[in-house]
């Protein structure tokens, strides 16, 4: 694989709207919301938090998010950031188109979900046509073992 491999990790850090430290996705050591803000500057990107399934308000949504993360599909759409106010699919949700290639995980593109939460639950996934893709975000490639650090946010702890 000729592309640059990006380091992904999860560490407890503070964010703009939460006083207590919480699991935060880091891309090459930079919080994902800050990373995204560099490519899509607006009033709501900074302060978004990972899709921490244990924090999600609706059980059916948290189970779907965990299922999507665990899915063996070669390509899938995975929610990666959410609004900390609601912790559900009804507010701002940032998604990644995730492709698995041998020992690598590739985020081909990232977008803002515009699907209705009911539609996402009914279809058991995000409809590509309901996503506003952000054109200038670079493709990111992660080592599969390194990517497993996301288990901290996508797996129920119970």
Coordinates of C-alpha atoms in Angstrom, one line a residue:
X1 CA 0.0 0.0 0.0
X2 CA 1.6 3.2 -1.1
X3 CA -0.5 5.7 0.7
X4 CA 0.6 7.2 4.1
X5 CA -0.6 5.2 7.1
X6 CA -2.2 7.5 9.7
X7 CA -2.0 6.7 13.4
X8 CA -5.4 6.5 15.2
X9 CA -5.8 6.2 19.0
X10 CA -8.3 6.9 21.7
X11 CA -7.3 8.8 24.8
X12 CA -9.3 10.6 27.6
X13 CA -9.3 14.4 26.9
X14 CA -11.5 17.4 27.5
X15 CA -13.5 19.0 24.7
X16 CA -15.1 22.3 24.1
X17 CA -18.5 21.4 25.7
X18 CA -17.7 18.8 28.3
X19 CA -15.8 19.6 31.5
X20 CA -14.7 16.1 32.3
X21 CA -12.2 14.1 30.2
X22 CA -13.8 11.5 27.9
X23 CA -12.7 9.1 25.2
X24 CA -11.4 11.1 22.3
X25 CA -10.4 9.9 18.9
X26 CA -6.9 11.2 17.9
X27 CA -5.6 11.3 14.3
X28 CA -1.8 11.5 14.4
X29 CA -2.2 12.9 18.0
X30 CA -4.8 15.5 17.1
X31 CA -8.5 15.3 18.4
X32 CA -10.7 14.2 15.5
X33 CA -13.0 17.3 15.9
X34 CA -10.0 19.6 15.6
X35 CA -8.7 17.6 12.6
X36 CA -12.1 17.9 10.9
X37 CA -12.5 21.6 11.7
X38 CA -9.3 22.2 9.7
X39 CA -11.2 20.9 6.6
X40 CA -14.7 21.9 7.4
X41 CA -14.8 25.1 9.4
X42 CA -18.2 26.0 10.9
X43 CA -19.8 26.7 14.2
X44 CA -20.5 23.1 15.2
X45 CA -17.6 20.8 14.3
X46 CA -15.4 21.7 17.3
X47 CA -16.7 20.0 20.4
X48 CA -18.3 17.0 18.7
X49 CA -17.4 13.8 20.6
X50 CA -16.9 10.2 19.4
X51 CA -19.9 7.8 19.0
X52 CA -19.4 6.4 22.5
X53 CA -22.0 3.7 22.5
X54 CA -22.3 3.6 26.3
X55 CA -23.3 7.3 26.3
X56 CA -25.9 7.1 23.6
X57 CA -29.4 7.8 24.8
X58 CA -31.4 5.3 22.7
X59 CA -30.6 1.6 23.0
X60 CA -31.6 0.8 19.4
X61 CA -29.2 3.4 18.1
X62 CA -26.3 2.3 20.3
X63 CA -26.8 -1.3 19.2
X64 CA -26.9 -0.2 15.5
X65 CA -23.6 1.8 15.9
X66 CA -21.9 -1.1 17.6
X67 CA -23.2 -3.5 14.9
X68 CA -21.9 -1.2 12.1
X69 CA -18.5 -1.0 13.8
X70 CA -18.3 -4.8 14.0
X71 CA -19.7 -5.4 10.6
X72 CA -17.5 -7.5 8.3
X73 CA -18.8 -5.6 5.2
X74 CA -15.9 -4.6 2.9
X75 CA -17.3 -1.1 2.7
X76 CA -19.7 0.5 5.2
X77 CA -20.7 3.9 6.6
X78 CA -19.8 4.3 10.2
X79 CA -20.7 7.3 12.4
X80 CA -17.6 8.7 14.0
X81 CA -18.6 11.9 15.8
X82 CA -21.9 13.1 17.5
X83 CA -23.2 16.1 19.3
X84 CA -22.5 15.9 23.1
X85 CA -25.8 17.5 24.0
X86 CA -28.0 14.7 22.7
X87 CA -25.7 11.7 22.2
X88 CA -28.0 10.2 19.6
X89 CA -28.5 10.2 15.8
X90 CA -30.9 13.2 15.8
X91 CA -28.3 16.0 16.1
X92 CA -25.1 16.5 14.2
X93 CA -23.5 13.2 13.2
X94 CA -20.3 12.9 11.2
X95 CA -19.7 9.6 9.3
X96 CA -16.9 7.9 7.5
X97 CA -17.0 5.6 4.5
X98 CA -14.9 2.7 5.9
X99 CA -13.3 0.2 3.7
X100 CA -11.4 -2.9 4.9
X101 CA -8.5 -4.0 2.7
X102 CA -6.4 -6.9 4.1
X103 CA -4.6 -5.6 7.2
X104 CA -5.7 -2.0 6.7
X105 CA -8.8 0.1 7.4
X106 CA -9.4 3.0 5.0
X107 CA -11.6 6.1 5.6
X108 CA -12.3 6.9 1.9
X109 CA -14.4 10.0 2.7
X110 CA -16.1 11.8 5.5
X111 CA -19.5 13.6 5.6
X112 CA -22.3 15.0 7.6
X113 CA -25.3 12.7 8.0
X114 CA -28.6 14.2 6.9
X115 CA -30.6 10.9 7.1
X116 CA -33.5 10.8 9.6
X117 CA -32.7 8.6 12.7
X118 CA -35.8 6.5 12.0
X119 CA -34.7 5.8 8.5
X120 CA -31.2 4.8 9.7
X121 CA -32.7 2.4 12.2
X122 CA -35.2 1.0 9.7
X123 CA -32.5 0.4 7.0
X124 CA -30.0 -0.7 9.6
X125 CA -27.5 1.7 8.2
X126 CA -26.8 5.1 6.7
X127 CA -28.0 5.8 3.2
X128 CA -25.2 7.3 1.1
X129 CA -27.6 9.6 -0.6
X130 CA -28.5 11.2 2.8
X131 CA -24.9 12.3 3.5
X132 CA -23.3 15.6 2.6
X133 CA -19.8 14.5 1.7
X134 CA -16.9 16.9 2.6
X135 CA -14.7 17.0 -0.5
X136 CA -11.4 18.2 0.8
X137 CA -10.9 15.7 3.7
X138 CA -7.9 13.4 2.8
X139 CA -8.2 9.6 2.6
X140 CA -6.9 8.1 5.8
X141 CA -5.4 4.6 6.1
X142 CA -5.0 2.9 9.4
X143 CA -3.2 -0.3 10.4
X144 CA -6.0 -2.8 11.4
X145 CA -4.4 -3.6 14.8
X146 CA -4.0 0.1 15.6
X147 CA -7.6 0.7 14.5
X148 CA -8.8 -1.7 17.2
X149 CA -8.2 1.1 19.7
X150 CA -11.7 2.3 18.7
X151 CA -13.1 -0.7 20.6
X152 CA -13.0 1.6 23.6
X153 CA -15.8 3.7 22.2
X154 CA -17.7 1.3 19.9
X155 CA -18.0 -1.7 22.3
X156 CA -20.5 -1.8 25.2
X157 CA -18.6 -2.1 28.5
X158 CA -21.4 -4.1 30.2

